[in-house]
Tab-separated table of C-alpha atoms and ligand atoms in Angstrom:
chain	number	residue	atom	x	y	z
A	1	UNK	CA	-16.536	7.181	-21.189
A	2	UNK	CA	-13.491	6.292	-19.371
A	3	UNK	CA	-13.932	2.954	-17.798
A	4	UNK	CA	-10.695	2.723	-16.255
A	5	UNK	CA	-10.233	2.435	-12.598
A	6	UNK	CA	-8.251	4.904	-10.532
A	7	UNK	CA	-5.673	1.497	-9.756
A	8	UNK	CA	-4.645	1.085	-13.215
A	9	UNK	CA	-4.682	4.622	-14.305
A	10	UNK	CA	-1.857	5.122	-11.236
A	11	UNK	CA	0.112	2.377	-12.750
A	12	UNK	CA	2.652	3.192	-14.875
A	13	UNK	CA	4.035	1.195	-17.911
A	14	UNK	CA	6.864	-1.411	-16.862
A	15	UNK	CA	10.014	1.423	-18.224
A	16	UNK	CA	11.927	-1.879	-19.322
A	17	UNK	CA	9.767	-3.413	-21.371
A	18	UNK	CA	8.733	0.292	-23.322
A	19	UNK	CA	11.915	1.201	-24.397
A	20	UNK	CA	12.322	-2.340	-25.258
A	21	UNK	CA	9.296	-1.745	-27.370
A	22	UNK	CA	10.650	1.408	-28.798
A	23	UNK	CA	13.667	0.108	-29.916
A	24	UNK	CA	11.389	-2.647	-31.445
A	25	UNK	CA	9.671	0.166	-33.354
A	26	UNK	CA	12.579	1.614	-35.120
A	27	UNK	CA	13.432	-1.856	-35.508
A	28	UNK	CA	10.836	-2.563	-37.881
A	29	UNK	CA	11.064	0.082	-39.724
A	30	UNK	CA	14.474	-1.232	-40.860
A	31	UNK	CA	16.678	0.860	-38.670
A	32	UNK	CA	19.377	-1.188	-37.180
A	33	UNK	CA	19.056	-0.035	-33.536
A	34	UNK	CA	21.252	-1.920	-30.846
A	35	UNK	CA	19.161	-2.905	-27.889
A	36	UNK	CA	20.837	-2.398	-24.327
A	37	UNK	CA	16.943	-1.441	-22.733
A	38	UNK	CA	15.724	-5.020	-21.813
A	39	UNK	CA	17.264	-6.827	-18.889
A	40	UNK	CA	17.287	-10.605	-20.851
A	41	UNK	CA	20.251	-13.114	-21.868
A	42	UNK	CA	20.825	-13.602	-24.987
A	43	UNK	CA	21.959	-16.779	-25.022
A	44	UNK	CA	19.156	-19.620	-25.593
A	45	UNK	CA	18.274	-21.888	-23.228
A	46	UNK	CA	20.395	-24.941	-22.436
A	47	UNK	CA	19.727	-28.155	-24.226
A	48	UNK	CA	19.303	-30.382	-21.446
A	49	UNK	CA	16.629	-28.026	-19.934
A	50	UNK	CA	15.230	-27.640	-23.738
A	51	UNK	CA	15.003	-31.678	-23.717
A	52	UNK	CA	13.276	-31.994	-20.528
A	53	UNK	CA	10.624	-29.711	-21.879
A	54	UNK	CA	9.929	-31.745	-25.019
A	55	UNK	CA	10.246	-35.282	-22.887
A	56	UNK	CA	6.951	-32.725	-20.953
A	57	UNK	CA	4.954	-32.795	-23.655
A	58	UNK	CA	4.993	-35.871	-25.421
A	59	UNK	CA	4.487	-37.899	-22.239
A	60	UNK	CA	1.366	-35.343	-22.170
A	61	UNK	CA	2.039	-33.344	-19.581
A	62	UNK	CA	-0.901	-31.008	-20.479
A	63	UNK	CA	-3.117	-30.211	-17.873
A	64	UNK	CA	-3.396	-28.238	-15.016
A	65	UNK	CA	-0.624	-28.429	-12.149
A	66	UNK	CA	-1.347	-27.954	-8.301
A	67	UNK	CA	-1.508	-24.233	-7.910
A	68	UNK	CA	1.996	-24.097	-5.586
A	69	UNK	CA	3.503	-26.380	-8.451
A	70	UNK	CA	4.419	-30.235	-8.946
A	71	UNK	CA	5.364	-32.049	-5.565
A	72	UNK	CA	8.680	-33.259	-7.371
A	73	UNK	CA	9.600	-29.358	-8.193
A	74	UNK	CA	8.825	-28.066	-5.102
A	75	UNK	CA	11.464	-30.947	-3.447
A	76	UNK	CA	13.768	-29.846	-5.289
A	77	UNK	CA	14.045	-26.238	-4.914
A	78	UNK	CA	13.773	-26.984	-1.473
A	79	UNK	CA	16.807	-28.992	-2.263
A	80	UNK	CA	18.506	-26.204	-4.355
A	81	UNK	CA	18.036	-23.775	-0.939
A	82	UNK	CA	19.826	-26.006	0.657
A	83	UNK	CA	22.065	-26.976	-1.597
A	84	UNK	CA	23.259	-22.842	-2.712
A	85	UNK	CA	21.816	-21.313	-0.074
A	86	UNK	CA	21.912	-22.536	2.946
A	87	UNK	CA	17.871	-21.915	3.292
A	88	UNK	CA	16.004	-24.373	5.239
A	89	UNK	CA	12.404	-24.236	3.076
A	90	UNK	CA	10.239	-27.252	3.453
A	91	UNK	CA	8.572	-28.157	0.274
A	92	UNK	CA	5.245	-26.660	1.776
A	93	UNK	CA	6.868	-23.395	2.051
A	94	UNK	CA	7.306	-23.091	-1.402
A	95	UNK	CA	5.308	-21.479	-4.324
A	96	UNK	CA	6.361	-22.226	-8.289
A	97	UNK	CA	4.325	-18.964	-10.506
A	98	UNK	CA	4.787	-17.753	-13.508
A	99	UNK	CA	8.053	-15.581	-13.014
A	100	UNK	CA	9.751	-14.329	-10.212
A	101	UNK	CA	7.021	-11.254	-10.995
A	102	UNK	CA	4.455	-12.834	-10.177
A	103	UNK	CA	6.476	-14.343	-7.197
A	104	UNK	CA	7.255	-10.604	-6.250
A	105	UNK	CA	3.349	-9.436	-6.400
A	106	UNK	CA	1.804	-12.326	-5.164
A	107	UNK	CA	4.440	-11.501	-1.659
A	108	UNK	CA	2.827	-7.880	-1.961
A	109	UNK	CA	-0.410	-8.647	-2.026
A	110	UNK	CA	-0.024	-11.220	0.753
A	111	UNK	CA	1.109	-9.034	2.984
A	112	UNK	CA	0.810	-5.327	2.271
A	113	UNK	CA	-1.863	-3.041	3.700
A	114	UNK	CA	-3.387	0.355	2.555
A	115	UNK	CA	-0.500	3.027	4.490
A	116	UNK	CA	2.089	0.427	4.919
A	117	UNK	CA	5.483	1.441	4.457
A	118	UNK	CA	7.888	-0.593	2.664
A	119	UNK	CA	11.504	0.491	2.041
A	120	UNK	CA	13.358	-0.276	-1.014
A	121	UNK	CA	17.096	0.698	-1.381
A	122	UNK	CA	17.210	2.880	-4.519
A	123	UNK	CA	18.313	2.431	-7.149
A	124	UNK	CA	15.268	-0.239	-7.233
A	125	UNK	CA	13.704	-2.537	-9.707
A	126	UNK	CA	10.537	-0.720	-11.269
A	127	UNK	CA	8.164	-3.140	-11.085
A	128	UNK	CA	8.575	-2.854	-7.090
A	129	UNK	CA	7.378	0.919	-6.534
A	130	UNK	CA	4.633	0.192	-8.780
A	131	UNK	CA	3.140	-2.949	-7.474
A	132	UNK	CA	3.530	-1.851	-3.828
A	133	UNK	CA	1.863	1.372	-4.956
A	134	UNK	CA	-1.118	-0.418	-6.853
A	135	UNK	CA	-1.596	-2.191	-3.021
A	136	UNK	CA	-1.946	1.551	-1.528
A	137	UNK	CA	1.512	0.562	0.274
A	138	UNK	CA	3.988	3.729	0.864
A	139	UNK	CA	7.172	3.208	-1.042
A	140	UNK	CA	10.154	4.185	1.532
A	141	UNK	CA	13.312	5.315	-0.915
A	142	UNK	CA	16.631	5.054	0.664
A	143	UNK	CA	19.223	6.861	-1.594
A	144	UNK	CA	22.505	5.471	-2.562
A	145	UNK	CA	24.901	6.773	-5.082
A	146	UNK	CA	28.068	5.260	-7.495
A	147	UNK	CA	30.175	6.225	-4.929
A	148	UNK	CA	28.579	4.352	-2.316
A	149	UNK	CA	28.813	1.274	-4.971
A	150	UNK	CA	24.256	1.779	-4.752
A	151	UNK	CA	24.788	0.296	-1.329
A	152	UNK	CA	22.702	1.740	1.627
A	153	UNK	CA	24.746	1.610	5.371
A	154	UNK	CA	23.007	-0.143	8.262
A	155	UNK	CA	22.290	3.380	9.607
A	156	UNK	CA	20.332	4.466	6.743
A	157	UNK	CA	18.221	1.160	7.376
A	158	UNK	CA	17.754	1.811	10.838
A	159	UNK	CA	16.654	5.655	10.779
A	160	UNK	CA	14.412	3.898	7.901
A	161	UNK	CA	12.500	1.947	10.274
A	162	UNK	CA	9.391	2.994	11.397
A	163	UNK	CA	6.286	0.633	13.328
A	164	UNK	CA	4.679	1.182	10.296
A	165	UNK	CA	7.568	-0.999	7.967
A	166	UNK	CA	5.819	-3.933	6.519
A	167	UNK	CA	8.670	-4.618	4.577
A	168	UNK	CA	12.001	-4.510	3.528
A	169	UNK	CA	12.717	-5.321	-0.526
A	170	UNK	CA	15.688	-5.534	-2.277
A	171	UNK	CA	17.503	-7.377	-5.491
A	172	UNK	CA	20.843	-8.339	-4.696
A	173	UNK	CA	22.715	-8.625	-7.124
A	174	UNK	CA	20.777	-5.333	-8.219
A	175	UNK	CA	18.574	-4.905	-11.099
A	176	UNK	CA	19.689	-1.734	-12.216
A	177	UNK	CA	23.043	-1.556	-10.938
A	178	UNK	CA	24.336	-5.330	-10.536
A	179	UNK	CA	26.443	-4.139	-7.177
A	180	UNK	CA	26.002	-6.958	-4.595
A	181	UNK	CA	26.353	-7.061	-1.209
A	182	UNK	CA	29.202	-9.072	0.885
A	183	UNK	CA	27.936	-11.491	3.332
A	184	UNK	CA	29.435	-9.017	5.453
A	185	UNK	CA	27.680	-6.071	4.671
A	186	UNK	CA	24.624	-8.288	4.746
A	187	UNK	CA	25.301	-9.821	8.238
A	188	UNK	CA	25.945	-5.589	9.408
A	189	UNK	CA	22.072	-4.807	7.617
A	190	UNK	CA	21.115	-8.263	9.305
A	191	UNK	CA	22.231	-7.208	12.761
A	192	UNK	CA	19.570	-3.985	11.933
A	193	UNK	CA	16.498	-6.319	11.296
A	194	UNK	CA	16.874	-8.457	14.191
A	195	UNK	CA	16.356	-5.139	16.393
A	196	UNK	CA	13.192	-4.645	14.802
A	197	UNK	CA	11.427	-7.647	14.722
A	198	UNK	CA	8.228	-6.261	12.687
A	199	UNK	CA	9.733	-6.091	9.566
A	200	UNK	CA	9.303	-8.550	7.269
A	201	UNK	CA	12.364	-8.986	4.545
A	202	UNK	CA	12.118	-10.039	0.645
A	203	UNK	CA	15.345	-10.793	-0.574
A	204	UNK	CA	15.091	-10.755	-4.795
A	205	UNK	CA	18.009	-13.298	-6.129
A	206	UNK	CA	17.281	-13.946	-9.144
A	207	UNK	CA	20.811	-12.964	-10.646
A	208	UNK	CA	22.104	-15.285	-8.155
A	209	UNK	CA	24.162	-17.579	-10.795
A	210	UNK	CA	25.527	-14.035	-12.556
A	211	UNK	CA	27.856	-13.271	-9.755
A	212	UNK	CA	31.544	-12.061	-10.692
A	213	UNK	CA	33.922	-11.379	-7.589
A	214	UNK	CA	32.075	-14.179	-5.139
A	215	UNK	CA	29.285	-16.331	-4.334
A	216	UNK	CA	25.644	-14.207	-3.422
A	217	UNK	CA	24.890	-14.447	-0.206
A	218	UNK	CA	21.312	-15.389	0.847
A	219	UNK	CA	19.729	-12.676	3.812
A	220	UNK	CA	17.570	-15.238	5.218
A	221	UNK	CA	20.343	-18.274	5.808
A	222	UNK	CA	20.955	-15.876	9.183
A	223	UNK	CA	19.164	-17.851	11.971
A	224	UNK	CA	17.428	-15.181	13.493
A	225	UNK	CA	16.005	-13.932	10.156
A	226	UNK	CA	14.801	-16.874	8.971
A	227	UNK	CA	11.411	-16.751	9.785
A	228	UNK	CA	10.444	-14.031	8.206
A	229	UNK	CA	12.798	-13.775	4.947
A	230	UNK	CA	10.513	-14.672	1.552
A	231	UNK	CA	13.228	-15.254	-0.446
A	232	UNK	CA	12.160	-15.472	-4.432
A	233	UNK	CA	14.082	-16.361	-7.495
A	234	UNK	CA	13.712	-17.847	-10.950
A	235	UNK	CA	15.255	-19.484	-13.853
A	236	UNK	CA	14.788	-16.581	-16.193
A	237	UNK	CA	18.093	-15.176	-15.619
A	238	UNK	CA	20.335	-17.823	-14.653
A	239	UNK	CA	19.353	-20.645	-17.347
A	240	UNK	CA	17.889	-18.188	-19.754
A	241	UNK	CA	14.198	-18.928	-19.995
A	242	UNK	CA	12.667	-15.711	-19.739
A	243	UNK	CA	9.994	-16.869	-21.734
A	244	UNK	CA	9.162	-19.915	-20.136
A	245	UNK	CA	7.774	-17.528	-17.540
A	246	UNK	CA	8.964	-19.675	-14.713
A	247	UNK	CA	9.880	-17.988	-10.961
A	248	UNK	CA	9.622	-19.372	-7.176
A	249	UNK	CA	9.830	-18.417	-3.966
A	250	UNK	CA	10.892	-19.747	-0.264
A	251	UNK	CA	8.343	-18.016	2.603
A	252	UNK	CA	7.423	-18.607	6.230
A	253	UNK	CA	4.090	-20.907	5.893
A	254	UNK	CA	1.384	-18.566	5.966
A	255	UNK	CA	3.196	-16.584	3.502
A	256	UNK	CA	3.303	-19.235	1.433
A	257	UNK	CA	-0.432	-20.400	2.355
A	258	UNK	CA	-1.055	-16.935	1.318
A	259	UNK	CA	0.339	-17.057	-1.903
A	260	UNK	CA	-1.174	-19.737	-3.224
A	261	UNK	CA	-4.532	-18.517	-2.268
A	262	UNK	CA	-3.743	-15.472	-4.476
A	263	UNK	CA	-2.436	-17.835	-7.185
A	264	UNK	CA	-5.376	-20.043	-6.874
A	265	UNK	CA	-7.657	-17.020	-7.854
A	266	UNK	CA	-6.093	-15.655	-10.544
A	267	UNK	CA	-3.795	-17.643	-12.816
A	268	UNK	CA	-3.628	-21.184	-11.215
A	269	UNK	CA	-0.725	-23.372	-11.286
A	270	UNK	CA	2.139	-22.380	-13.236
A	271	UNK	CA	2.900	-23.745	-16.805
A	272	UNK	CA	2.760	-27.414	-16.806
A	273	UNK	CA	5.562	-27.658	-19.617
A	274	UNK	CA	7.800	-25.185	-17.791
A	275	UNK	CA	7.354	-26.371	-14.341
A	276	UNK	CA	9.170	-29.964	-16.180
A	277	UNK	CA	12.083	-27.981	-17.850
A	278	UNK	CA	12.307	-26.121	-14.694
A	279	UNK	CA	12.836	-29.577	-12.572
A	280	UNK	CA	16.137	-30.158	-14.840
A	281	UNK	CA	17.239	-26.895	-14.124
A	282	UNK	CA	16.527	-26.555	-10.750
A	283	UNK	CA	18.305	-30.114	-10.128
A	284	UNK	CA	21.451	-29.219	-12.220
A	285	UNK	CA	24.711	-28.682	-10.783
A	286	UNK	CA	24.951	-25.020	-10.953
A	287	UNK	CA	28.172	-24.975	-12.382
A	288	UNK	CA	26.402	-26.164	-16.148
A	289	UNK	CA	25.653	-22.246	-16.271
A	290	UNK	CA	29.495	-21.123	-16.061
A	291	UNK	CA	30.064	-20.634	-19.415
A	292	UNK	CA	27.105	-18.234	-19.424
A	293	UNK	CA	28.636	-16.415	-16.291
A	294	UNK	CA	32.339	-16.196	-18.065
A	295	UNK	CA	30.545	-14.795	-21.163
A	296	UNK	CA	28.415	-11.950	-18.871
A	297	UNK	CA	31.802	-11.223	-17.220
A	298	UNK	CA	33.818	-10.480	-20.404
A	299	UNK	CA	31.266	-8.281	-22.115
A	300	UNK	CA	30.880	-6.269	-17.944
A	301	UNK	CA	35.019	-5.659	-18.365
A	302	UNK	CA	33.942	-4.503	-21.563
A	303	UNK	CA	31.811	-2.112	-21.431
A	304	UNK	CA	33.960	-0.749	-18.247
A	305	UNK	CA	36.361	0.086	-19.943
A	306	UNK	CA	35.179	1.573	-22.819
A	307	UNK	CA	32.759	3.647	-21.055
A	308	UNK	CA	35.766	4.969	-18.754
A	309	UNK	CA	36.576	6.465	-21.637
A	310	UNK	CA	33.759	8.574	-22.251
A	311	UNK	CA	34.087	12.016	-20.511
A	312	UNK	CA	31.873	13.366	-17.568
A	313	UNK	CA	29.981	9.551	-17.155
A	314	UNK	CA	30.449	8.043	-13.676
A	315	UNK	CA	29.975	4.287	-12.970
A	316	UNK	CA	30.756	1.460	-10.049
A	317	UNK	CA	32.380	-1.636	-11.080
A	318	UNK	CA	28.966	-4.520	-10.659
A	319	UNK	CA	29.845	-7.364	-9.526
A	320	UNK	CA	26.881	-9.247	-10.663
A	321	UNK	CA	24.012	-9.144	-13.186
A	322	UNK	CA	24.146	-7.621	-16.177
A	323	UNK	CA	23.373	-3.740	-16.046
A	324	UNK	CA	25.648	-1.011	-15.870
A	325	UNK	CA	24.086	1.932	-14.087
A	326	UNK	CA	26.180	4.910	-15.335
A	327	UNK	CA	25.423	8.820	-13.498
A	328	UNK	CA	24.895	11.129	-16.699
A	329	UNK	CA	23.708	14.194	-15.428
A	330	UNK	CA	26.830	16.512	-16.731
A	331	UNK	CA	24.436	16.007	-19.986
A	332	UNK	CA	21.210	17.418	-18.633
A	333	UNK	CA	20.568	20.679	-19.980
A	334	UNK	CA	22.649	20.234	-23.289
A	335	UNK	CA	21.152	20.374	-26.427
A	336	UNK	CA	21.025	18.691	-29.681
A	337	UNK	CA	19.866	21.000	-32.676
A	338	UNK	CA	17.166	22.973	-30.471
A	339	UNK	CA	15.849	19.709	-28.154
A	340	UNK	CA	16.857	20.404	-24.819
A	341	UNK	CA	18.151	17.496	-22.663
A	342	UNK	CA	16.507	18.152	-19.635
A	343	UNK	CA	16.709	14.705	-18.018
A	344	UNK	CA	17.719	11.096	-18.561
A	345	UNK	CA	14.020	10.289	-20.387
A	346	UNK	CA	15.394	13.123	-22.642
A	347	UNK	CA	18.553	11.623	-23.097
A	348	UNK	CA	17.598	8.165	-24.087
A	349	UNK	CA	15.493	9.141	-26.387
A	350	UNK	CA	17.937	10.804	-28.208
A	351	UNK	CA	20.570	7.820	-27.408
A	352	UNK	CA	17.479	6.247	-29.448
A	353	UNK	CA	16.392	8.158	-32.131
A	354	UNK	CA	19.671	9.344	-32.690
A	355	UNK	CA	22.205	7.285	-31.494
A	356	UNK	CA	19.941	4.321	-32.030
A	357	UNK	CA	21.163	2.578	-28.958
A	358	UNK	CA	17.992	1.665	-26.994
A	359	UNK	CA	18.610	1.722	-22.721
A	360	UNK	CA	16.480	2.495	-20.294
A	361	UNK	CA	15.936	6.235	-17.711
A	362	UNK	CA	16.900	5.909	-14.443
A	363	UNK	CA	13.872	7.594	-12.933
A	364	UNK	CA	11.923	4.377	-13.448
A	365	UNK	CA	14.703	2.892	-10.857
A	366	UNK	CA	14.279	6.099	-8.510
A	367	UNK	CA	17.285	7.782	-9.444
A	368	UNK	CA	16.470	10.212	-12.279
A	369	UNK	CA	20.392	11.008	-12.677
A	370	UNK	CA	21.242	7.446	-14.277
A	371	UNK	CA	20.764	5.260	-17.169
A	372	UNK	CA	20.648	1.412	-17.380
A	373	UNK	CA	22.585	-0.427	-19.857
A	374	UNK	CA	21.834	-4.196	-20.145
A	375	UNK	CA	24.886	-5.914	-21.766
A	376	UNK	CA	23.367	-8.946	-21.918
A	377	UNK	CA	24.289	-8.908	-25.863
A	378	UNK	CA	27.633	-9.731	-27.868
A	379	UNK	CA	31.353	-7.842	-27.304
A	380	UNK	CA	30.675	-6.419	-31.039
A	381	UNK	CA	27.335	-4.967	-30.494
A	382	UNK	CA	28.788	-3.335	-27.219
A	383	UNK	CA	31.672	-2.005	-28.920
A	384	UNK	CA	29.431	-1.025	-31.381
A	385	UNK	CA	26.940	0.558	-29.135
A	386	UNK	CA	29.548	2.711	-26.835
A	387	UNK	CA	31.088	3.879	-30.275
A	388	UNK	CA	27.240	5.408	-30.710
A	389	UNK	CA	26.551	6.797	-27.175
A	390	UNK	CA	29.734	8.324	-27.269
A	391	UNK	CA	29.750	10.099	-30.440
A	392	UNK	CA	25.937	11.151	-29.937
A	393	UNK	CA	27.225	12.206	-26.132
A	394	UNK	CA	29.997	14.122	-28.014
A	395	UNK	CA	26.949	16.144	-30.574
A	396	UNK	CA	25.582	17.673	-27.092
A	397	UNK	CA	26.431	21.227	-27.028
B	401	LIG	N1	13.299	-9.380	-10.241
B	401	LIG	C1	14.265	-8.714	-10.876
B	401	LIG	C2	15.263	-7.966	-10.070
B	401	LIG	C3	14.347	-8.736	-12.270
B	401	LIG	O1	15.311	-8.066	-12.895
B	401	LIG	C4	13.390	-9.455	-12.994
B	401	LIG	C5	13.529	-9.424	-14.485
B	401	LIG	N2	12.530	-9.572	-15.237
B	401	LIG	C6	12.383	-10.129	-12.279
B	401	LIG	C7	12.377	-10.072	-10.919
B	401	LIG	C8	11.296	-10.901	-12.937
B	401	LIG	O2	11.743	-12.032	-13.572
B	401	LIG	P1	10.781	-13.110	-14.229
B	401	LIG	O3	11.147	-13.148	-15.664
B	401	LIG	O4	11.101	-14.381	-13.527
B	401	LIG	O5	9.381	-12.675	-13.986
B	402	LIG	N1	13.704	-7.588	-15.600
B	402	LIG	C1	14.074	-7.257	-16.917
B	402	LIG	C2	14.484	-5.805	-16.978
B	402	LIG	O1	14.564	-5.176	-15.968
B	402	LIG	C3	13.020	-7.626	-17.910
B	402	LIG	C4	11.893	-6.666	-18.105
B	402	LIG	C5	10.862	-6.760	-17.066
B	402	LIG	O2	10.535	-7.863	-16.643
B	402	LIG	O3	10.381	-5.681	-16.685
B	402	LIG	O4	14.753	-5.309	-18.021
């Protein structure tokens, strides 16, 4: 018997977290693979955030929190909007889950029905597709390309729009290509939305702190837009707590309202431990995660510039996050022994079974040409890793 419903037999496995799993594998069975697939720092969490979390439980903070989080958290990532943002989110706008995912899916459910269209500038993240799929919404691709630096133009946005866009959802910086937008180019996409008033924008910043050039720009500090901008981020990335499983997000009022009736259904309030950690975090001066940045922006000049070096790879220069996005199809086709590389899957399996450098397809970003590299590991495992891809690159005949 197959019990499984047609939902979950759509739904594909998160691509991130199974090569992570596959690199795991090999792993264990004592070969020494270097693992570029998972988007996560490596760094540990900072102490201060680390004490705040023990102070949590021995003063027994142990059972259950409101379902949009503690009153004290949600004041002060009103006050962090403010304070980076320039976001004007009351407290009761606010919703603390666990993870910007949940953030991200709670939105989606809130708001997304059966034959709605909602357009996400490709390269996306791939949890995105997927959950808007699994709420029978119609994923809208826009294309964008290296050259382009993965950015889409305000007339691809506009020929985009239809009366049927629910939504507009984008990570900026970009999980998988860390380009950001300018407040410029934002401002120029901005002046698109505010023509077409039905469409509802979720602005992803959860790589906000990992910036390299300048300071991220937040979509829904323009007036006009902020009404109707959820914006959603997290401490996973920035402070390095990815499993604390801690993520928020700023939404018009029934949004919110909305969110936490979701919440309130299925998991409840967020961790009680995290939600305390989170507080210190949330309250620091942002600057207490610059070392973290300086590190992320070494090991990005890095990998550039050894991967210039490797022939017939093209990539953009990201200004934020910590993924480089390369275009690799000059290697589709190409064989190794009598396994044909037909596309990036292909390829990264043999980057991982042969090279034994675990990253992750494009395709599960919407453009099969690519691969993702997460660097968020040391300068001698990246040397160490490019030395790999570029010699098992070199095997292809
Ligand atoms: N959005 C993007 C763009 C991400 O890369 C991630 C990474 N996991 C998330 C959301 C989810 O983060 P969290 O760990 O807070 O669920
Ligand atoms: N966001 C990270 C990534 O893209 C972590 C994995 C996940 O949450 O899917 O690799």
């Amino acid at each position: 018997m197959n019990f499984l419903s047609h939902r979950v037999q759509k739904l594909a496995e998160s691509e991130t977290l199974a090569m992570a799993r596959l690199g795991n594998e090999l792993k264990e069975k004592g070969i020494n693979v270097i693992n570029m697939g998972l988007g996560e720092p490596d760094f540990p969490t900072p102490d201060f955030v680390k004490a705040a979390g023990k102070e949590a439980i021995d003063k027994n903070f142990s059972y259950y929190t409101p379902v949009p989080g503690y009153k004290d958290l949600l004041e002060a990532i009103a006050g962090k909007f403010e304070r980076d943002n320039n976001l004007h989110y009351k407290p009761s706008q606010i919703v603390v889950s666990t993870g910007a995912k949940q953030s991200i899916i709670n939105v989606v459910m809130a708001t997304v029905n059966p034959g709605d269209e909602v357009i996400l500038p490709a390269p996306y993240w791939v949890s995105y597709s997927e959950m808007i799929q699994l709420n029978e919404g119609v994923v809208v691709s826009l294309e964008t390309d290296y050259k382009s630096d993965f950015k889409i133009s305000p007339a691809q946005l506009e020929r985009a729009i239809t009366p049927k866009t629910k939504m507009f959802l984008f990570s900026n910086p970009s999980n998988p290509t860390g380009s950001m937008y300018s407040e410029a180019e934002l401002r120029a996409l901005g002046e698109v939305f505010k023509r077409h008033p039905h469409v509802l924008i979720l602005s992803d910043e959860i790589y906000e702190y990992i910036t390299f050039e300048e300071k991220m720009f937040s979509i829904g500090s323009i007036p006009e837009l902020a009404n109707r901008t959820v914006t959603v981020n997290g401490l996973s990335k920035g402070f390095a707590m990815t499993g604390w499983r801690l993520g928020y997000l700023g939404a018009p009022e029934a949004i919110a309202k909305a969110c936490v009736k979701i919440q309130g259904q299925f998991t409840s309030g967020a961790s009680s431990i995290s939600q305390r950690a989170a507080l210190a975090a949330v309250k620091a001066d942002p600057s207490t995660v610059n070392q973290m940045r300086e590190a992320f922006r070494n090991r990005r000049d890095l990998l550039i510039s050894l991967f210039r070096e490797i022939p017939h790879v093209h990539c953009n220069n990201p200004g934020g996050a910590f993924y480089l996005f390369p275009e690799v199809s000059h290697y589709f086709g190409k064989k190794y022994q009598d396994t044909v590389m037909s596309d990036a899957k292909d390829l990264c399996m043999y980057l991982l079974n042969v090279g034994h450098v675990a990253l992750t397809p494009g395709g599960a970003f919407g453009a099969p040409n690519y691969i993702r590299l997460s660097y968020a590991t040391s300068e001698a495992q990246i040397r160490e890793a490019v030395k790999r891809i570029k010699t098992a690159l070199s095997d292809l005949r």
